[in-house]
PDB file of C-alpha atoms in Angstrom:
ATOM      1  CA  GLY Q  79       0.065  38.394  80.228  1.00  0.00           C
ATOM      2  CA  GLN Q  80      -2.899  40.000  80.498  1.00  0.00           C
ATOM      3  CA  GLN Q  81      -5.625  38.314  82.918  1.00  0.00           C
ATOM      4  CA  VAL Q  82      -8.970  38.390  83.119  1.00  0.00           C
ATOM      5  CA  MET Q  83     -11.699  37.301  86.125  1.00  0.00           C
ATOM      6  CA  GLN Q  84     -15.043  36.496  85.671  1.00  0.00           C
ATOM      7  CA  ILE Q  85     -17.686  36.314  88.271  1.00  0.00           C
ATOM      8  CA  PRO Q  86     -19.634  34.289  88.819  1.00  0.00           C
ATOM      9  CA  GLN Q  87     -18.505  31.273  88.371  1.00  0.00           C
ATOM     10  CA  TYR Q  88     -21.955  29.388  88.276  1.00  0.00           C
ATOM     11  CA  GLN Q  89     -25.442  31.190  88.191  1.00  0.00           C
ATOM     12  CA  HIS Q  90     -29.193  29.134  87.787  1.00  0.00           C
ATOM     13  CA  VAL Q  91     -32.077  30.967  87.081  1.00  0.00           C
ATOM     14  CA  GLN Q  92     -35.669  30.573  86.608  1.00  0.00           C
ATOM     15  CA  GLU Q  93     -36.482  30.779  82.778  1.00  0.00           C
ATOM     16  CA  GLY Q  94     -37.614  34.237  81.890  1.00  0.00           C
ATOM     17  CA  GLU Q  95     -35.074  36.105  84.490  1.00  0.00           C
ATOM     18  CA  ASP Q  96     -32.201  38.085  83.030  1.00  0.00           C
ATOM     19  CA  PHE Q  97     -28.605  37.057  83.711  1.00  0.00           C
ATOM     20  CA  THR Q  98     -25.230  38.945  84.723  1.00  0.00           C
ATOM     21  CA  THR Q  99     -21.642  38.496  84.111  1.00  0.00           C
ATOM     22  CA  TYR Q 100     -18.749  40.381  84.985  1.00  0.00           C
ATOM     23  CA  CYS Q 101     -15.624  40.312  83.699  1.00  0.00           C
ATOM     24  CA  ASN Q 102     -12.615  42.379  85.558  1.00  0.00           C
ATOM     25  CA  SER Q 103      -8.943  43.055  84.325  1.00  0.00           C
ATOM     26  CA  SER Q 104      -6.360  44.609  87.067  1.00  0.00           C
ATOM     27  CA  THR Q 105      -4.001  46.559  83.387  1.00  0.00           C
ATOM     28  CA  THR Q 106      -6.218  48.120  81.132  1.00  0.00           C
ATOM     29  CA  LEU Q 107      -7.255  45.831  77.831  1.00  0.00           C
ATOM     30  CA  SER Q 108      -6.574  46.960  74.708  1.00  0.00           C
ATOM     31  CA  ASN Q 109     -10.768  45.031  73.645  1.00  0.00           C
ATOM     32  CA  ILE Q 110     -12.259  42.636  75.230  1.00  0.00           C
ATOM     33  CA  GLN Q 111     -13.704  39.211  73.540  1.00  0.00           C
ATOM     34  CA  TRP Q 112     -16.526  37.047  74.694  1.00  0.00           C
ATOM     35  CA  TYR Q 113     -17.416  33.007  73.686  1.00  0.00           C
ATOM     36  CA  LYS Q 114     -20.396  31.135  74.884  1.00  0.00           C
ATOM     37  CA  GLN Q 115     -19.571  27.207  75.005  1.00  0.00           C
ATOM     38  CA  ARG Q 116     -22.539  25.239  75.375  1.00  0.00           C
ATOM     39  CA  PRO Q 117     -22.379  21.714  76.586  1.00  0.00           C
ATOM     40  CA  GLY Q 118     -20.411  19.199  74.387  1.00  0.00           C
ATOM     41  CA  GLY Q 119     -19.474  22.080  72.602  1.00  0.00           C
ATOM     42  CA  HIS Q 120     -16.348  24.626  71.950  1.00  0.00           C
ATOM     43  CA  PRO Q 121     -16.517  27.955  72.763  1.00  0.00           C
ATOM     44  CA  VAL Q 122     -18.036  30.284  70.057  1.00  0.00           C
ATOM     45  CA  PHE Q 123     -17.321  33.871  69.651  1.00  0.00           C
ATOM     46  CA  LEU Q 124     -19.526  36.237  69.910  1.00  0.00           C
ATOM     47  CA  ILE Q 125     -18.594  39.929  69.757  1.00  0.00           C
ATOM     48  CA  GLN Q 126     -15.538  41.825  70.232  1.00  0.00           C
ATOM     49  CA  LEU Q 127     -15.595  45.482  72.128  1.00  0.00           C
ATOM     50  CA  VAL Q 128     -12.891  48.182  71.575  1.00  0.00           C
ATOM     51  CA  LYS Q 129     -13.760  51.426  72.516  1.00  0.00           C
ATOM     52  CA  SER Q 130     -13.945  52.824  75.837  1.00  0.00           C
ATOM     53  CA  GLY Q 131     -17.934  52.949  77.499  1.00  0.00           C
ATOM     54  CA  GLU Q 132     -18.845  50.481  74.868  1.00  0.00           C
ATOM     55  CA  VAL Q 133     -22.331  49.721  74.099  1.00  0.00           C
ATOM     56  CA  LYS Q 134     -23.430  46.374  71.654  1.00  0.00           C
ATOM     57  CA  LYS Q 135     -26.445  44.463  71.735  1.00  0.00           C
ATOM     58  CA  GLN Q 136     -27.163  41.556  69.605  1.00  0.00           C
ATOM     59  CA  LYS Q 137     -31.213  40.570  70.200  1.00  0.00           C
ATOM     60  CA  ARG Q 138     -31.279  40.129  74.172  1.00  0.00           C
ATOM     61  CA  LEU Q 139     -28.124  40.034  75.082  1.00  0.00           C
ATOM     62  CA  THR Q 140     -26.175  43.488  75.909  1.00  0.00           C
ATOM     63  CA  PHE Q 141     -22.411  44.193  76.303  1.00  0.00           C
ATOM     64  CA  GLN Q 142     -20.526  46.790  77.231  1.00  0.00           C
ATOM     65  CA  PHE Q 143     -16.747  47.582  78.219  1.00  0.00           C
ATOM     66  CA  GLY Q 144     -16.204  50.274  80.796  1.00  0.00           C
ATOM     67  CA  GLU Q 145     -15.126  53.571  80.678  1.00  0.00           C
ATOM     68  CA  ALA Q 146     -11.557  52.509  81.483  1.00  0.00           C
ATOM     69  CA  LYS Q 147     -11.462  49.765  79.424  1.00  0.00           C
ATOM     70  CA  LYS Q 148     -10.483  47.244  82.446  1.00  0.00           C
ATOM     71  CA  ASN Q 149     -13.891  45.699  82.559  1.00  0.00           C
ATOM     72  CA  SER Q 150     -16.916  44.315  81.094  1.00  0.00           C
ATOM     73  CA  SER Q 151     -20.319  42.612  81.242  1.00  0.00           C
ATOM     74  CA  LEU Q 152     -22.658  40.230  79.392  1.00  0.00           C
ATOM     75  CA  HIS Q 153     -26.650  40.939  80.361  1.00  0.00           C
ATOM     76  CA  ILE Q 154     -28.687  38.272  79.234  1.00  0.00           C
ATOM     77  CA  THR Q 155     -32.262  39.861  78.807  1.00  0.00           C
ATOM     78  CA  ALA Q 156     -35.363  36.964  79.817  1.00  0.00           C
ATOM     79  CA  THR Q 157     -33.510  34.259  79.542  1.00  0.00           C
ATOM     80  CA  GLN Q 158     -34.358  31.094  77.497  1.00  0.00           C
ATOM     81  CA  THR Q 159     -33.024  27.710  77.873  1.00  0.00           C
ATOM     82  CA  THR Q 160     -31.222  27.568  74.684  1.00  0.00           C
ATOM     83  CA  ASP Q 161     -28.896  30.576  76.281  1.00  0.00           C
ATOM     84  CA  VAL Q 162     -27.402  27.946  78.798  1.00  0.00           C
ATOM     85  CA  GLY Q 163     -24.018  27.181  78.688  1.00  0.00           C
ATOM     86  CA  THR Q 164     -20.604  28.657  79.992  1.00  0.00           C
ATOM     87  CA  TYR Q 165     -19.490  32.438  78.538  1.00  0.00           C
ATOM     88  CA  PHE Q 166     -16.173  33.328  79.111  1.00  0.00           C
ATOM     89  CA  CYS Q 167     -14.505  36.302  78.166  1.00  0.00           C
ATOM     90  CA  ALA Q 168     -10.889  36.980  76.939  1.00  0.00           C
ATOM     91  CA  GLY Q 169      -8.571  39.441  76.202  1.00  0.00           C
ATOM     92  CA  ARG Q 170      -6.160  40.431  73.410  1.00  0.00           C
ATOM     93  CA  GLY Q 171      -3.313  39.302  72.989  1.00  0.00           C
ATOM     94  CA  ASP Q 172      -2.568  35.884  73.888  1.00  0.00           C
ATOM     95  CA  MET Q 173      -6.330  35.105  74.466  1.00  0.00           C
ATOM     96  CA  ARG Q 174      -6.024  34.262  78.097  1.00  0.00           C
ATOM     97  CA  PHE Q 175      -9.561  33.385  79.313  1.00  0.00           C
ATOM     98  CA  GLY Q 176     -11.849  34.119  82.287  1.00  0.00           C
ATOM     99  CA  ALA Q 177     -13.193  30.958  84.482  1.00  0.00           C
ATOM    100  CA  GLY Q 178     -16.280  31.642  82.935  1.00  0.00           C
ATOM    101  CA  THR Q 179     -19.712  31.775  83.614  1.00  0.00           C
ATOM    102  CA  ARG Q 180     -21.877  28.555  83.671  1.00  0.00           C
ATOM    103  CA  LEU Q 181     -25.817  29.150  83.379  1.00  0.00           C
ATOM    104  CA  THR Q 182     -28.383  27.287  84.031  1.00  0.00           C
ATOM    105  CA  VAL Q 183     -31.785  27.793  82.915  1.00  0.00           C
ATOM    106  CA  LYS Q 184     -34.354  25.946  84.883  1.00  0.00           C
ATOM    107  CA  PRO Q 185     -37.437  25.950  82.634  1.00  0.00           C
TER     108      PRO Q 185
ATOM    109  CA  GLU Z 243     -14.134  27.350  54.460  1.00  0.00           C
ATOM    110  CA  ALA Z 244     -12.703  24.374  56.407  1.00  0.00           C
ATOM    111  CA  GLY Z 245     -12.848  25.260  60.494  1.00  0.00           C
ATOM    112  CA  VAL Z 246      -9.827  24.363  62.725  1.00  0.00           C
ATOM    113  CA  THR Z 247      -9.550  20.442  62.603  1.00  0.00           C
ATOM    114  CA  GLN Z 248      -8.304  18.766  65.384  1.00  0.00           C
ATOM    115  CA  SER Z 249      -6.706  14.519  65.647  1.00  0.00           C
ATOM    116  CA  PRO Z 250      -7.294  12.516  67.166  1.00  0.00           C
ATOM    117  CA  THR Z 251     -10.868  13.102  68.519  1.00  0.00           C
ATOM    118  CA  HIS Z 252     -10.268  10.856  71.620  1.00  0.00           C
ATOM    119  CA  LEU Z 253      -7.170   9.014  72.725  1.00  0.00           C
ATOM    120  CA  ILE Z 254      -6.735   6.726  75.437  1.00  0.00           C
ATOM    121  CA  LYS Z 255      -3.307   6.505  76.935  1.00  0.00           C
ATOM    122  CA  THR Z 256      -1.568   4.600  79.715  1.00  0.00           C
ATOM    123  CA  ARG Z 257      -0.224   6.963  82.751  1.00  0.00           C
ATOM    124  CA  GLY Z 258       3.958   7.200  82.101  1.00  0.00           C
ATOM    125  CA  GLN Z 259       2.943   7.555  77.785  1.00  0.00           C
ATOM    126  CA  GLN Z 260       3.275  10.391  75.741  1.00  0.00           C
ATOM    127  CA  ALA Z 261       0.967  11.555  73.521  1.00  0.00           C
ATOM    128  CA  THR Z 262       0.396  13.718  70.302  1.00  0.00           C
ATOM    129  CA  LEU Z 263      -2.412  16.387  69.629  1.00  0.00           C
ATOM    130  CA  ARG Z 264      -2.510  17.939  66.297  1.00  0.00           C
ATOM    131  CA  CYS Z 265      -4.077  20.958  65.148  1.00  0.00           C
ATOM    132  CA  SER Z 266      -4.710  22.926  61.816  1.00  0.00           C
ATOM    133  CA  PRO Z 267      -5.888  26.655  61.379  1.00  0.00           C
ATOM    134  CA  ILE Z 268      -8.386  27.632  59.256  1.00  0.00           C
ATOM    135  CA  SER Z 269      -6.219  29.211  55.742  1.00  0.00           C
ATOM    136  CA  GLY Z 270      -4.160  32.031  56.699  1.00  0.00           C
ATOM    137  CA  HIS Z 271      -4.254  32.070  59.848  1.00  0.00           C
ATOM    138  CA  THR Z 272      -1.533  32.270  62.108  1.00  0.00           C
ATOM    139  CA  SER Z 273      -1.726  32.619  65.614  1.00  0.00           C
ATOM    140  CA  VAL Z 274      -2.577  28.853  67.617  1.00  0.00           C
ATOM    141  CA  TYR Z 275      -3.985  28.619  70.688  1.00  0.00           C
ATOM    142  CA  TRP Z 276      -4.310  25.242  72.862  1.00  0.00           C
ATOM    143  CA  TYR Z 277      -6.183  25.290  76.369  1.00  0.00           C
ATOM    144  CA  GLN Z 278      -6.789  22.219  78.735  1.00  0.00           C
ATOM    145  CA  GLN Z 279     -10.453  21.900  79.989  1.00  0.00           C
ATOM    146  CA  ALA Z 280     -10.522  19.327  82.856  1.00  0.00           C
ATOM    147  CA  LEU Z 281     -14.416  17.969  82.657  1.00  0.00           C
ATOM    148  CA  GLY Z 282     -16.728  20.944  83.952  1.00  0.00           C
ATOM    149  CA  LEU Z 283     -13.817  23.672  84.469  1.00  0.00           C
ATOM    150  CA  GLY Z 284     -12.655  26.720  81.650  1.00  0.00           C
ATOM    151  CA  LEU Z 285     -10.123  26.703  79.662  1.00  0.00           C
ATOM    152  CA  GLN Z 286      -6.594  27.065  80.833  1.00  0.00           C
ATOM    153  CA  PHE Z 287      -4.023  28.249  78.287  1.00  0.00           C
ATOM    154  CA  LEU Z 288      -1.317  26.477  77.386  1.00  0.00           C
ATOM    155  CA  LEU Z 289       0.379  27.890  74.496  1.00  0.00           C
ATOM    156  CA  TRP Z 290       0.398  30.036  71.721  1.00  0.00           C
ATOM    157  CA  TYR Z 291       2.524  30.176  68.561  1.00  0.00           C
ATOM    158  CA  ASP Z 292       2.809  32.482  65.860  1.00  0.00           C
ATOM    159  CA  GLU Z 293       4.846  32.545  62.320  1.00  0.00           C
ATOM    160  CA  GLY Z 294       6.641  29.529  64.279  1.00  0.00           C
ATOM    161  CA  GLU Z 295       7.357  30.779  67.410  1.00  0.00           C
ATOM    162  CA  GLU Z 296       6.017  29.943  71.014  1.00  0.00           C
ATOM    163  CA  ARG Z 297       4.213  33.668  71.911  1.00  0.00           C
ATOM    164  CA  ASN Z 298       3.697  32.380  76.081  1.00  0.00           C
ATOM    165  CA  ARG Z 299       3.563  29.614  77.286  1.00  0.00           C
ATOM    166  CA  GLY Z 300       0.535  28.739  80.551  1.00  0.00           C
ATOM    167  CA  ASN Z 301       1.331  27.337  84.235  1.00  0.00           C
ATOM    168  CA  PHE Z 302       1.784  24.311  82.946  1.00  0.00           C
ATOM    169  CA  PRO Z 303       4.890  21.835  83.386  1.00  0.00           C
ATOM    170  CA  PRO Z 304       7.933  21.324  80.608  1.00  0.00           C
ATOM    171  CA  ARG Z 305       6.438  17.854  79.762  1.00  0.00           C
ATOM    172  CA  PHE Z 306       3.586  20.230  78.009  1.00  0.00           C
ATOM    173  CA  SER Z 307       5.219  21.336  74.631  1.00  0.00           C
ATOM    174  CA  GLY Z 308       4.380  21.818  71.501  1.00  0.00           C
ATOM    175  CA  ARG Z 309       5.341  23.258  67.857  1.00  0.00           C
ATOM    176  CA  GLN Z 310       3.869  25.339  65.122  1.00  0.00           C
ATOM    177  CA  PHE Z 311       4.581  24.067  61.586  1.00  0.00           C
ATOM    178  CA  PRO Z 312       5.592  26.344  58.474  1.00  0.00           C
ATOM    179  CA  ASN Z 313       2.595  25.901  57.405  1.00  0.00           C
ATOM    180  CA  TYR Z 314       0.616  26.865  60.427  1.00  0.00           C
ATOM    181  CA  SER Z 315      -0.576  23.295  61.850  1.00  0.00           C
ATOM    182  CA  SER Z 316       0.532  22.844  65.172  1.00  0.00           C
ATOM    183  CA  GLU Z 317       1.228  19.697  67.724  1.00  0.00           C
ATOM    184  CA  LEU Z 318       0.933  19.498  71.588  1.00  0.00           C
ATOM    185  CA  ASN Z 319       3.172  16.873  72.789  1.00  0.00           C
ATOM    186  CA  VAL Z 320       2.706  15.605  76.298  1.00  0.00           C
ATOM    187  CA  ASN Z 321       5.273  13.439  78.229  1.00  0.00           C
ATOM    188  CA  ALA Z 322       5.359  11.197  81.095  1.00  0.00           C
ATOM    189  CA  LEU Z 323       1.439  11.712  81.469  1.00  0.00           C
ATOM    190  CA  GLU Z 324      -0.396  12.114  84.462  1.00  0.00           C
ATOM    191  CA  LEU Z 325      -3.891  11.065  85.365  1.00  0.00           C
ATOM    192  CA  GLU Z 326      -4.845  14.612  86.000  1.00  0.00           C
ATOM    193  CA  ASP Z 327      -3.860  14.946  81.997  1.00  0.00           C
ATOM    194  CA  SER Z 328      -7.345  13.710  80.825  1.00  0.00           C
ATOM    195  CA  ALA Z 329      -9.035  16.591  79.440  1.00  0.00           C
ATOM    196  CA  LEU Z 330     -10.699  18.251  76.490  1.00  0.00           C
ATOM    197  CA  TYR Z 331      -7.414  19.669  74.755  1.00  0.00           C
ATOM    198  CA  LEU Z 332      -8.844  22.255  72.598  1.00  0.00           C
ATOM    199  CA  CYS Z 333      -7.459  24.318  70.121  1.00  0.00           C
ATOM    200  CA  ALA Z 334      -7.964  28.009  68.472  1.00  0.00           C
ATOM    201  CA  SER Z 335      -6.475  29.556  65.137  1.00  0.00           C
ATOM    202  CA  SER Z 336      -6.523  33.547  64.608  1.00  0.00           C
ATOM    203  CA  PRO Z 337      -5.503  35.889  62.235  1.00  0.00           C
ATOM    204  CA  THR Z 338      -2.874  37.515  64.786  1.00  0.00           C
ATOM    205  CA  GLY Z 339      -5.022  39.489  67.605  1.00  0.00           C
ATOM    206  CA  THR Z 340      -8.207  38.882  66.571  1.00  0.00           C
ATOM    207  CA  ARG Z 341     -11.199  36.840  67.512  1.00  0.00           C
ATOM    208  CA  ALA Z 342     -10.757  32.810  67.731  1.00  0.00           C
ATOM    209  CA  PHE Z 343     -11.826  30.325  65.848  1.00  0.00           C
ATOM    210  CA  PHE Z 344     -12.247  27.158  67.588  1.00  0.00           C
ATOM    211  CA  GLY Z 345     -12.379  22.970  66.890  1.00  0.00           C
ATOM    212  CA  GLN Z 346     -13.790  20.531  68.735  1.00  0.00           C
ATOM    213  CA  GLY Z 347     -11.293  19.138  70.274  1.00  0.00           C
ATOM    214  CA  THR Z 348      -9.169  15.955  71.794  1.00  0.00           C
ATOM    215  CA  ARG Z 349     -10.504  14.028  74.287  1.00  0.00           C
ATOM    216  CA  LEU Z 350      -7.434  12.744  75.923  1.00  0.00           C
ATOM    217  CA  THR Z 351      -8.491   9.727  78.269  1.00  0.00           C
ATOM    218  CA  VAL Z 352      -5.098   8.180  80.756  1.00  0.00           C
ATOM    219  CA  VAL Z 353      -5.800   5.266  82.412  1.00  0.00           C
TER     220      VAL Z 353
END
């Protein structure tokens, strides 16, 4: 199945700083999905990207899908304490997730 | 609309015993995925069922098995439990090939 690699594994930021996590695949992805898991919770769907070079925004979150459809990124502008959690990417198909990036935010 | 439901919420077993975890997908969803999440770690893919068939399995030993019933609900069985099987087991469902909806998980503790 499709295997996605995610970096960094951990990221600690000061509130107000920006944050970016990257998802990379060795094969072309038909689409990519992003999920967020709050501490003690379960993963919740954020967005799906389908088109090459696609960029989508949700308030302070910006999602990008690479031109070759082999990588994707999630960027958070001016992090807030509510952004704390682990962000996962997943390629379509058998829904194998990347290892996730755990974000902690210092107030 | 009811979400994905998993039972039991918590399960405590002794090493060597068998555990059975259950998952009811959202109505109309034919795909069910199982994941193991050890404390503080990522989502390790276990199994994918769709339309009653096992479509793929992750890198887990054969003592991890499961099945999907005609109503699309699913069971995960773990035989000969080991201490390192202690984890949160998450089930997710989706209409095939689209976003996944996760249940709250079953916390399995092996003592």
